[in-house]
Amino acid sequence: MTGEDHVARYAAAVRGERTEPAPRPPEIDRRAVEAWFRRRGLPLVVRRDMRGSALLQRATPALTFLLVNDPLAALIAKLLDVPPAELERLLSNTAYVFALFAVTIATLVAPFVAGWLVAKWMRTMNRDGRLVLATIVLVLTVVVLPVVEWVTGLRSPLWLGLTINVGGTLLILFVVYVGAGSIAAWSLRSALSQLGAVGTLATRALPLLVLVVLFAFFATEMWQVAEALPRWRLWLVVGVLAVLAVLFMAAMLGEELRAMADRASAGRVPDLAAQLRGTPLEGLAAGAETADGQVRPQPLSRAERINVRVVLFVAQALQIVVLTLLVFCLFVGLGALAVDKSVVDTWLGEGKFLESGTFFNLELPVSKALVQVSIFLAVVSGLYFTASAATDPHYRKAFFDPLIDDVRVSLAVRQVYLAHKADGP
């Protein structure tokens, strides 16, 4: 109930009039709303007094990851902890190589699968069931696992295993408490969604980008400059261009979010009911609006502003990374088809075509010069896309505006959530 409501009721009581009690605001599932914010990478929007609630349960998937990963990593270390001569002999044994390969794959895959399965399982449990499972995983991770590793000889002495696991558990709990875990989980989901949007990137962004840099790809000077660069200097150039992109994104996002956050803090949320559609607060817009149709002002804290900026920055950065990789693959394929050995020899000299290219130590069936040129032009394309996504209407409508709309929905839910919280008991 607002201050104006209290004054009106007091004045009516003085005049001897009967007043009906103000309608009680509708109940909302606060835990569901806070879980919604966390899934969207906005843990700092959650009430400060609730950030530590169900901390162990929320950390259980990460603790499961540690529980599965730790013995597998220790087993790999055990298999490789032999003298060089013995290791060389073992690597000629097919069974040993197969076992090492299988354990390595399991170490890379099994912890993620286990954490995902536990998280999915916990969503089907009630509160008591989640607490029991979280306690079991905690005991297994902190106590049982170090003892088993010590008994089996995977890790010794015992105090070392206990120290590592206790330290890892405390670190996970801290990360979950401050919200970094929610942001990391959201970033992973966002990355997977960007991979699912490769078709959109390829059809809407690639054609124009390729037209911009295609002539540079067939320029002799570009091949000569790129081929002459040692790989470490090429990565240094890539780093400089990446810093320019980050600075541009930071400045551009700062302006966009400052205006959006100021409007939200002042309670100016246009078309509130539509923005709440599909959220946990759908249908609750009326209870949060004032007489003039605005939402009661709920200023964003500094931490919330930073959280929103990080989420939007990561979302756009993932778009740029995916597009850059697409451009790299396109130019490698185009060069393999269109640039013949005789052309490379004419541009760069005899024998340059025969130097095989690598990408992060992965040998590719193309020349080193083609890989160098493709890396450079892909990063230039990414920088061009960074600038165009916010300034060019075609790119902005397709790629940047959806990210802004997503943040706008989150801020609208925050305003209504805090308004109902203020009215609630």
mmCIF file of C-alpha atoms in Angstrom, residues 26-368:
data_model
loop_
_atom_site.group_PDB
_atom_site.id
_atom_site.type_symbol
_atom_site.label_atom_id
_atom_site.label_comp_id
_atom_site.label_asym_id
_atom_site.label_seq_id
_atom_site.Cartn_x
_atom_site.Cartn_y
_atom_site.Cartn_z
ATOM 1 C CA PRO A 26 -1.621 -10.866 -5.985
ATOM 2 C CA GLU A 27 0.828 -13.407 -4.684
ATOM 3 C CA ILE A 28 3.827 -14.159 -6.853
ATOM 4 C CA ASP A 29 6.206 -17.063 -6.726
ATOM 5 C CA ARG A 30 9.340 -15.165 -5.775
ATOM 6 C CA ARG A 31 11.587 -18.191 -6.056
ATOM 7 C CA ALA A 32 10.350 -18.834 -9.595
ATOM 8 C CA VAL A 33 10.986 -15.208 -10.568
ATOM 9 C CA GLU A 34 14.463 -15.235 -9.037
ATOM 10 C CA ALA A 35 15.261 -18.519 -10.806
ATOM 11 C CA TRP A 36 14.089 -16.857 -14.038
ATOM 12 C CA PHE A 37 16.518 -13.986 -13.490
ATOM 13 C CA ARG A 38 19.364 -16.423 -12.810
ATOM 14 C CA ARG A 39 18.626 -18.398 -15.982
ATOM 15 C CA ARG A 40 18.882 -15.144 -17.930
ATOM 16 C CA GLY A 41 22.305 -14.371 -16.440
ATOM 17 C CA LEU A 42 21.010 -11.656 -14.081
ATOM 18 C CA PRO A 43 21.743 -12.973 -10.571
ATOM 19 C CA LEU A 44 22.429 -9.487 -9.170
ATOM 20 C CA VAL A 45 18.800 -8.520 -9.813
ATOM 21 C CA VAL A 46 17.792 -11.098 -7.195
ATOM 22 C CA ARG A 47 17.145 -9.719 -3.714
ATOM 23 C CA ARG A 48 20.355 -9.484 -1.726
ATOM 24 C CA ASP A 49 18.825 -11.417 1.174
ATOM 25 C CA MET A 50 17.928 -14.275 -1.194
ATOM 26 C CA ARG A 51 21.250 -14.651 -3.025
ATOM 27 C CA GLY A 52 22.425 -17.178 -0.454
ATOM 28 C CA SER A 53 19.157 -19.119 -0.355
ATOM 29 C CA ALA A 54 19.386 -22.784 -1.371
ATOM 30 C CA LEU A 55 23.078 -22.137 -2.029
ATOM 31 C CA LEU A 56 24.131 -25.765 -1.645
ATOM 32 C CA GLN A 57 21.298 -27.001 -3.853
ATOM 33 C CA ARG A 58 22.156 -24.492 -6.593
ATOM 34 C CA ALA A 59 25.823 -25.509 -6.400
ATOM 35 C CA THR A 60 25.065 -29.243 -6.645
ATOM 36 C CA PRO A 61 25.460 -29.530 -10.461
ATOM 37 C CA ALA A 62 28.889 -27.874 -10.242
ATOM 38 C CA LEU A 63 29.855 -30.105 -7.303
ATOM 39 C CA THR A 64 28.767 -33.105 -9.374
ATOM 40 C CA PHE A 65 31.075 -31.885 -12.132
ATOM 41 C CA LEU A 66 33.943 -31.798 -9.612
ATOM 42 C CA LEU A 67 32.979 -35.215 -8.217
ATOM 43 C CA VAL A 68 33.160 -36.855 -11.660
ATOM 44 C CA ASN A 69 36.046 -34.854 -13.100
ATOM 45 C CA ASP A 70 38.466 -35.222 -10.174
ATOM 46 C CA PRO A 71 39.025 -39.014 -10.251
ATOM 47 C CA LEU A 72 39.165 -39.094 -14.057
ATOM 48 C CA ALA A 73 41.792 -36.344 -14.141
ATOM 49 C CA ALA A 74 43.752 -38.136 -11.403
ATOM 50 C CA LEU A 75 43.592 -41.356 -13.445
ATOM 51 C CA ILE A 76 45.026 -39.615 -16.521
ATOM 52 C CA ALA A 77 47.836 -38.180 -14.405
ATOM 53 C CA LYS A 78 48.501 -41.679 -13.027
ATOM 54 C CA LEU A 79 48.640 -43.220 -16.512
ATOM 55 C CA LEU A 80 51.114 -40.593 -17.714
ATOM 56 C CA ASP A 81 53.233 -40.520 -14.538
ATOM 57 C CA VAL A 82 55.945 -42.860 -15.839
ATOM 58 C CA PRO A 83 59.534 -42.341 -17.030
ATOM 59 C CA PRO A 84 59.846 -41.110 -20.657
ATOM 60 C CA ALA A 85 61.291 -44.396 -21.905
ATOM 61 C CA GLU A 86 58.494 -46.390 -20.267
ATOM 62 C CA LEU A 87 55.881 -43.986 -21.644
ATOM 63 C CA GLU A 88 57.260 -44.406 -25.162
ATOM 64 C CA ARG A 89 57.010 -48.189 -24.791
ATOM 65 C CA LEU A 90 53.469 -47.965 -23.449
ATOM 66 C CA LEU A 91 52.358 -45.718 -26.302
ATOM 67 C CA SER A 92 53.217 -48.530 -28.709
ATOM 68 C CA ASN A 93 50.705 -50.726 -26.868
ATOM 69 C CA THR A 94 47.302 -50.486 -28.556
ATOM 70 C CA ALA A 95 45.374 -51.355 -25.397
ATOM 71 C CA TYR A 96 47.161 -48.649 -23.382
ATOM 72 C CA VAL A 97 46.562 -46.009 -26.057
ATOM 73 C CA PHE A 98 42.899 -46.998 -26.311
ATOM 74 C CA ALA A 99 42.478 -46.813 -22.519
ATOM 75 C CA LEU A 100 44.198 -43.417 -22.367
ATOM 76 C CA PHE A 101 42.029 -42.121 -25.206
ATOM 77 C CA ALA A 102 38.835 -43.440 -23.573
ATOM 78 C CA VAL A 103 39.665 -41.877 -20.192
ATOM 79 C CA THR A 104 40.527 -38.563 -21.863
ATOM 80 C CA ILE A 105 37.218 -38.459 -23.736
ATOM 81 C CA ALA A 106 35.375 -39.405 -20.544
ATOM 82 C CA THR A 107 37.140 -36.588 -18.669
ATOM 83 C CA LEU A 108 36.038 -34.073 -21.284
ATOM 84 C CA VAL A 109 32.443 -35.286 -21.597
ATOM 85 C CA ALA A 110 31.285 -37.164 -18.481
ATOM 86 C CA PRO A 111 31.502 -34.274 -15.941
ATOM 87 C CA PHE A 112 29.339 -32.001 -18.106
ATOM 88 C CA VAL A 113 26.795 -34.755 -18.754
ATOM 89 C CA ALA A 114 26.668 -35.664 -15.053
ATOM 90 C CA GLY A 115 26.167 -32.046 -13.988
ATOM 91 C CA TRP A 116 23.438 -31.552 -16.589
ATOM 92 C CA LEU A 117 21.620 -34.738 -15.579
ATOM 93 C CA VAL A 118 21.739 -33.814 -11.883
ATOM 94 C CA ALA A 119 20.410 -30.318 -12.625
ATOM 95 C CA LYS A 120 17.590 -31.785 -14.702
ATOM 96 C CA TRP A 121 16.808 -34.370 -12.015
ATOM 97 C CA MET A 122 16.719 -31.764 -9.244
ATOM 98 C CA ARG A 123 14.093 -29.751 -11.117
ATOM 99 C CA THR A 124 11.701 -32.701 -10.689
ATOM 100 C CA MET A 125 12.272 -32.944 -6.898
ATOM 101 C CA ASN A 126 10.650 -31.142 -4.021
ATOM 102 C CA ARG A 127 12.662 -28.955 -1.650
ATOM 103 C CA ASP A 128 13.508 -31.764 0.786
ATOM 104 C CA GLY A 129 14.625 -34.076 -2.007
ATOM 105 C CA ARG A 130 16.943 -31.426 -3.427
ATOM 106 C CA LEU A 131 18.462 -30.838 0.009
ATOM 107 C CA VAL A 132 19.079 -34.570 0.552
ATOM 108 C CA LEU A 133 20.705 -34.979 -2.867
ATOM 109 C CA ALA A 134 22.841 -31.864 -2.354
ATOM 110 C CA THR A 135 24.043 -33.150 1.026
ATOM 111 C CA ILE A 136 24.948 -36.549 -0.443
ATOM 112 C CA VAL A 137 26.928 -34.946 -3.280
ATOM 113 C CA LEU A 138 28.714 -32.650 -0.803
ATOM 114 C CA VAL A 139 29.771 -35.551 1.449
ATOM 115 C CA LEU A 140 30.895 -37.640 -1.532
ATOM 116 C CA THR A 141 32.956 -34.756 -2.905
ATOM 117 C CA VAL A 142 34.583 -33.515 0.299
ATOM 118 C CA VAL A 143 35.063 -36.746 2.288
ATOM 119 C CA VAL A 144 34.446 -39.961 0.360
ATOM 120 C CA LEU A 145 36.243 -39.096 -2.881
ATOM 121 C CA PRO A 146 39.594 -38.103 -1.281
ATOM 122 C CA VAL A 147 39.558 -41.280 0.832
ATOM 123 C CA VAL A 148 38.813 -43.487 -2.206
ATOM 124 C CA GLU A 149 41.563 -41.792 -4.238
ATOM 125 C CA TRP A 150 44.017 -42.300 -1.358
ATOM 126 C CA VAL A 151 43.096 -45.980 -0.899
ATOM 127 C CA THR A 152 43.334 -46.725 -4.641
ATOM 128 C CA GLY A 153 46.596 -44.819 -5.015
ATOM 129 C CA LEU A 154 45.229 -42.233 -7.427
ATOM 130 C CA ARG A 155 46.263 -39.410 -5.118
ATOM 131 C CA SER A 156 48.361 -39.306 -1.980
ATOM 132 C CA PRO A 157 48.766 -38.224 0.752
ATOM 133 C CA LEU A 158 45.210 -38.062 2.067
ATOM 134 C CA TRP A 159 45.481 -34.493 3.337
ATOM 135 C CA LEU A 160 46.305 -33.296 -0.197
ATOM 136 C CA GLY A 161 43.100 -34.751 -1.624
ATOM 137 C CA LEU A 162 41.040 -33.361 1.252
ATOM 138 C CA THR A 163 42.582 -29.906 0.837
ATOM 139 C CA ILE A 164 42.010 -29.835 -2.924
ATOM 140 C CA ASN A 165 38.389 -30.953 -2.685
ATOM 141 C CA VAL A 166 37.494 -28.693 0.246
ATOM 142 C CA GLY A 167 39.098 -25.745 -1.535
ATOM 143 C CA GLY A 168 37.303 -26.569 -4.782
ATOM 144 C CA THR A 169 33.977 -26.888 -2.965
ATOM 145 C CA LEU A 170 34.385 -23.543 -1.186
ATOM 146 C CA LEU A 171 35.335 -21.885 -4.473
ATOM 147 C CA ILE A 172 32.231 -23.291 -6.190
ATOM 148 C CA LEU A 173 29.985 -22.106 -3.347
ATOM 149 C CA PHE A 174 31.512 -18.625 -3.521
ATOM 150 C CA VAL A 175 31.117 -18.450 -7.303
ATOM 151 C CA VAL A 176 27.471 -19.507 -7.028
ATOM 152 C CA TYR A 177 26.823 -16.997 -4.226
ATOM 153 C CA VAL A 178 28.163 -13.980 -6.136
ATOM 154 C CA GLY A 179 26.245 -15.039 -9.256
ATOM 155 C CA ALA A 180 29.194 -15.873 -11.509
ATOM 156 C CA GLY A 181 27.863 -19.390 -11.928
ATOM 157 C CA SER A 182 24.540 -18.099 -13.269
ATOM 158 C CA ILE A 183 26.311 -15.822 -15.731
ATOM 159 C CA ALA A 184 28.604 -18.663 -16.862
ATOM 160 C CA ALA A 185 25.663 -21.050 -17.323
ATOM 161 C CA TRP A 186 23.733 -18.411 -19.240
ATOM 162 C CA SER A 187 26.795 -17.719 -21.418
ATOM 163 C CA LEU A 188 27.038 -21.421 -22.295
ATOM 164 C CA ARG A 189 23.344 -21.578 -23.207
ATOM 165 C CA SER A 190 23.696 -18.377 -25.219
ATOM 166 C CA ALA A 191 26.692 -19.806 -27.077
ATOM 167 C CA LEU A 192 24.697 -22.914 -27.974
ATOM 168 C CA SER A 193 21.791 -20.752 -29.158
ATOM 169 C CA GLN A 194 24.176 -18.739 -31.326
ATOM 170 C CA LEU A 195 25.379 -21.973 -32.906
ATOM 171 C CA GLY A 196 21.736 -22.737 -33.608
ATOM 172 C CA ALA A 197 21.431 -19.347 -35.336
ATOM 173 C CA VAL A 198 24.288 -20.018 -37.756
ATOM 174 C CA GLY A 199 21.784 -20.093 -40.619
ATOM 175 C CA THR A 200 20.587 -16.580 -39.828
ATOM 176 C CA LEU A 201 24.138 -15.278 -39.581
ATOM 177 C CA ALA A 202 25.115 -16.999 -42.831
ATOM 178 C CA THR A 203 22.171 -15.682 -44.841
ATOM 179 C CA ARG A 204 21.859 -12.148 -43.457
ATOM 180 C CA ALA A 205 25.369 -11.121 -42.438
ATOM 181 C CA LEU A 206 27.845 -13.116 -44.522
ATOM 182 C CA PRO A 207 26.931 -11.856 -48.024
ATOM 183 C CA LEU A 208 27.541 -8.183 -47.224
ATOM 184 C CA LEU A 209 30.648 -8.925 -45.175
ATOM 185 C CA VAL A 210 32.132 -11.031 -47.960
ATOM 186 C CA LEU A 211 31.514 -8.247 -50.479
ATOM 187 C CA VAL A 212 33.419 -5.833 -48.231
ATOM 188 C CA VAL A 213 36.571 -7.975 -47.913
ATOM 189 C CA LEU A 214 36.442 -10.165 -51.033
ATOM 190 C CA PHE A 215 38.676 -7.898 -53.110
ATOM 191 C CA ALA A 216 41.258 -7.831 -50.319
ATOM 192 C CA PHE A 217 41.249 -11.649 -50.316
ATOM 193 C CA PHE A 218 42.449 -11.719 -53.948
ATOM 194 C CA ALA A 219 45.010 -8.935 -53.505
ATOM 195 C CA THR A 220 48.645 -10.009 -53.880
ATOM 196 C CA GLU A 221 49.822 -7.583 -51.197
ATOM 197 C CA MET A 222 47.426 -9.078 -48.643
ATOM 198 C CA TRP A 223 48.866 -12.553 -49.184
ATOM 199 C CA GLN A 224 52.431 -11.280 -49.021
ATOM 200 C CA VAL A 225 51.864 -9.371 -45.769
ATOM 201 C CA ALA A 226 49.936 -12.208 -44.093
ATOM 202 C CA GLU A 227 52.383 -14.927 -45.150
ATOM 203 C CA ALA A 228 55.405 -12.945 -43.930
ATOM 204 C CA LEU A 229 53.976 -12.569 -40.423
ATOM 205 C CA PRO A 230 55.050 -15.130 -37.811
ATOM 206 C CA ARG A 231 51.991 -16.662 -36.215
ATOM 207 C CA TRP A 232 52.634 -14.940 -32.871
ATOM 208 C CA ARG A 233 52.698 -11.535 -34.586
ATOM 209 C CA LEU A 234 49.528 -12.393 -36.470
ATOM 210 C CA TRP A 235 47.819 -13.189 -33.158
ATOM 211 C CA LEU A 236 49.137 -9.866 -31.816
ATOM 212 C CA VAL A 237 47.467 -8.067 -34.735
ATOM 213 C CA VAL A 238 44.297 -10.048 -34.054
ATOM 214 C CA GLY A 239 44.490 -8.977 -30.411
ATOM 215 C CA VAL A 240 44.780 -5.289 -31.360
ATOM 216 C CA LEU A 241 41.712 -5.538 -33.604
ATOM 217 C CA ALA A 242 39.836 -7.412 -30.872
ATOM 218 C CA VAL A 243 40.643 -4.652 -28.358
ATOM 219 C CA LEU A 244 39.276 -2.072 -30.805
ATOM 220 C CA ALA A 245 36.083 -4.113 -31.110
ATOM 221 C CA VAL A 246 35.765 -4.399 -27.323
ATOM 222 C CA LEU A 247 36.266 -0.647 -26.850
ATOM 223 C CA PHE A 248 33.639 0.122 -29.471
ATOM 224 C CA MET A 249 31.195 -2.359 -27.926
ATOM 225 C CA ALA A 250 31.768 -0.956 -24.434
ATOM 226 C CA ALA A 251 31.109 2.618 -25.566
ATOM 227 C CA MET A 252 28.100 1.738 -27.694
ATOM 228 C CA LEU A 253 26.502 -0.566 -25.121
ATOM 229 C CA GLY A 254 27.130 1.994 -22.404
ATOM 230 C CA GLU A 255 25.050 4.585 -24.264
ATOM 231 C CA GLU A 256 22.263 2.132 -25.102
ATOM 232 C CA LEU A 257 21.990 0.704 -21.605
ATOM 233 C CA ARG A 258 22.304 4.042 -19.838
ATOM 234 C CA ALA A 259 19.237 5.381 -21.608
ATOM 235 C CA MET A 260 17.312 2.125 -21.147
ATOM 236 C CA ALA A 261 18.223 1.799 -17.466
ATOM 237 C CA ASP A 262 17.322 5.435 -16.773
ATOM 238 C CA ARG A 263 13.885 4.943 -18.334
ATOM 239 C CA ALA A 264 13.345 1.754 -16.341
ATOM 240 C CA SER A 265 14.542 3.366 -13.101
ATOM 241 C CA ALA A 266 12.072 6.211 -13.635
ATOM 242 C CA GLY A 267 9.225 3.752 -14.162
ATOM 243 C CA ARG A 268 8.763 4.473 -17.887
ATOM 244 C CA VAL A 269 8.113 0.981 -19.253
ATOM 245 C CA PRO A 270 6.123 1.130 -22.514
ATOM 246 C CA ASP A 271 3.642 -1.653 -23.318
ATOM 247 C CA LEU A 272 4.259 -3.351 -19.987
ATOM 248 C CA ALA A 273 1.661 -6.106 -20.391
ATOM 249 C CA ALA A 274 3.158 -7.219 -23.708
ATOM 250 C CA GLN A 275 6.677 -7.289 -22.282
ATOM 251 C CA LEU A 276 5.556 -9.515 -19.401
ATOM 252 C CA ARG A 277 4.012 -12.056 -21.756
ATOM 253 C CA GLY A 278 5.706 -15.428 -21.407
ATOM 254 C CA THR A 279 7.428 -14.510 -18.114
ATOM 255 C CA PRO A 280 6.616 -15.635 -14.547
ATOM 256 C CA LEU A 281 4.834 -12.288 -13.998
ATOM 257 C CA GLU A 282 2.532 -12.475 -17.008
ATOM 258 C CA GLY A 283 -0.803 -10.810 -16.261
ATOM 259 C CA LEU A 284 0.475 -8.849 -13.248
ATOM 260 C CA ALA A 285 1.141 -5.544 -15.001
ATOM 261 C CA ALA A 286 -1.985 -3.837 -13.642
ATOM 262 C CA GLY A 287 -0.982 -4.366 -10.034
ATOM 263 C CA ALA A 288 2.351 -2.634 -10.581
ATOM 264 C CA GLU A 289 1.167 0.431 -12.519
ATOM 265 C CA THR A 290 0.290 3.753 -10.919
ATOM 266 C CA ALA A 291 -2.690 5.923 -11.817
ATOM 267 C CA ASP A 292 -0.856 7.547 -14.744
ATOM 268 C CA GLY A 293 -0.049 4.167 -16.277
ATOM 269 C CA GLN A 294 3.598 4.170 -15.247
ATOM 270 C CA VAL A 295 5.458 1.736 -13.020
ATOM 271 C CA ARG A 296 6.632 3.003 -9.658
ATOM 272 C CA PRO A 297 10.280 4.054 -9.982
ATOM 273 C CA GLN A 298 12.746 1.349 -8.952
ATOM 274 C CA PRO A 299 16.274 2.714 -9.575
ATOM 275 C CA LEU A 300 18.855 0.182 -10.702
ATOM 276 C CA SER A 301 21.816 -0.274 -8.406
ATOM 277 C CA ARG A 302 25.362 -0.049 -9.713
ATOM 278 C CA ALA A 303 25.758 -3.832 -9.452
ATOM 279 C CA GLU A 304 22.563 -4.394 -11.461
ATOM 280 C CA ARG A 305 23.715 -2.013 -14.190
ATOM 281 C CA ILE A 306 27.043 -3.845 -14.433
ATOM 282 C CA ASN A 307 25.255 -7.212 -14.532
ATOM 283 C CA VAL A 308 22.985 -6.093 -17.392
ATOM 284 C CA ARG A 309 25.931 -4.644 -19.304
ATOM 285 C CA VAL A 310 27.956 -7.855 -18.925
ATOM 286 C CA VAL A 311 25.052 -9.976 -20.169
ATOM 287 C CA LEU A 312 24.499 -7.828 -23.252
ATOM 288 C CA PHE A 313 28.244 -7.617 -23.923
ATOM 289 C CA VAL A 314 28.665 -11.398 -23.761
ATOM 290 C CA ALA A 315 25.626 -11.984 -25.976
ATOM 291 C CA GLN A 316 26.949 -9.707 -28.716
ATOM 292 C CA ALA A 317 30.515 -10.992 -28.339
ATOM 293 C CA LEU A 318 29.280 -14.542 -28.946
ATOM 294 C CA GLN A 319 27.550 -13.369 -32.119
ATOM 295 C CA ILE A 320 30.790 -11.816 -33.330
ATOM 296 C CA VAL A 321 32.883 -14.900 -32.508
ATOM 297 C CA VAL A 322 30.490 -17.230 -34.351
ATOM 298 C CA LEU A 323 30.410 -14.926 -37.376
ATOM 299 C CA THR A 324 34.210 -14.613 -37.394
ATOM 300 C CA LEU A 325 34.590 -18.397 -37.420
ATOM 301 C CA LEU A 326 32.078 -18.623 -40.272
ATOM 302 C CA VAL A 327 34.051 -16.091 -42.322
ATOM 303 C CA PHE A 328 37.293 -17.958 -41.591
ATOM 304 C CA CYS A 329 35.821 -21.262 -42.794
ATOM 305 C CA LEU A 330 34.356 -19.569 -45.870
ATOM 306 C CA PHE A 331 37.676 -18.048 -46.937
ATOM 307 C CA VAL A 332 39.577 -21.280 -46.312
ATOM 308 C CA GLY A 333 37.099 -23.135 -48.512
ATOM 309 C CA LEU A 334 37.065 -20.386 -51.143
ATOM 310 C CA GLY A 335 40.851 -20.257 -51.261
ATOM 311 C CA ALA A 336 41.129 -24.030 -51.578
ATOM 312 C CA LEU A 337 38.780 -23.903 -54.592
ATOM 313 C CA ALA A 338 39.815 -20.681 -56.334
ATOM 314 C CA VAL A 339 43.514 -20.084 -55.577
ATOM 315 C CA ASP A 340 45.691 -22.547 -57.467
ATOM 316 C CA LYS A 341 49.232 -23.624 -56.589
ATOM 317 C CA SER A 342 50.684 -21.702 -59.535
ATOM 318 C CA VAL A 343 48.965 -18.507 -58.376
ATOM 319 C CA VAL A 344 50.355 -18.845 -54.844
ATOM 320 C CA ASP A 345 53.833 -19.499 -56.245
ATOM 321 C CA THR A 346 53.528 -16.386 -58.423
ATOM 322 C CA TRP A 347 52.412 -14.229 -55.511
ATOM 323 C CA LEU A 348 54.717 -15.590 -52.812
ATOM 324 C CA GLY A 349 57.508 -17.530 -54.513
ATOM 325 C CA GLU A 350 58.196 -21.174 -55.256
ATOM 326 C CA GLY A 351 57.339 -23.728 -52.565
ATOM 327 C CA LYS A 352 55.085 -21.537 -50.412
ATOM 328 C CA PHE A 353 52.020 -23.498 -51.476
ATOM 329 C CA LEU A 354 53.533 -26.687 -50.046
ATOM 330 C CA GLU A 355 53.823 -25.284 -46.498
ATOM 331 C CA SER A 356 50.814 -26.806 -44.742
ATOM 332 C CA GLY A 357 48.742 -24.544 -42.523
ATOM 333 C CA THR A 358 47.765 -25.115 -38.903
ATOM 334 C CA PHE A 359 45.017 -23.691 -36.713
ATOM 335 C CA PHE A 360 45.679 -24.074 -32.972
ATOM 336 C CA ASN A 361 48.147 -26.888 -33.767
ATOM 337 C CA LEU A 362 45.524 -28.665 -35.877
ATOM 338 C CA GLU A 363 47.028 -29.337 -39.304
ATOM 339 C CA LEU A 364 44.740 -28.307 -42.165
ATOM 340 C CA PRO A 365 44.867 -29.624 -45.760
ATOM 341 C CA VAL A 366 45.566 -26.117 -47.107
ATOM 342 C CA SER A 367 48.584 -23.844 -47.316
ATOM 343 C CA LYS A 368 49.937 -21.794 -44.438
#
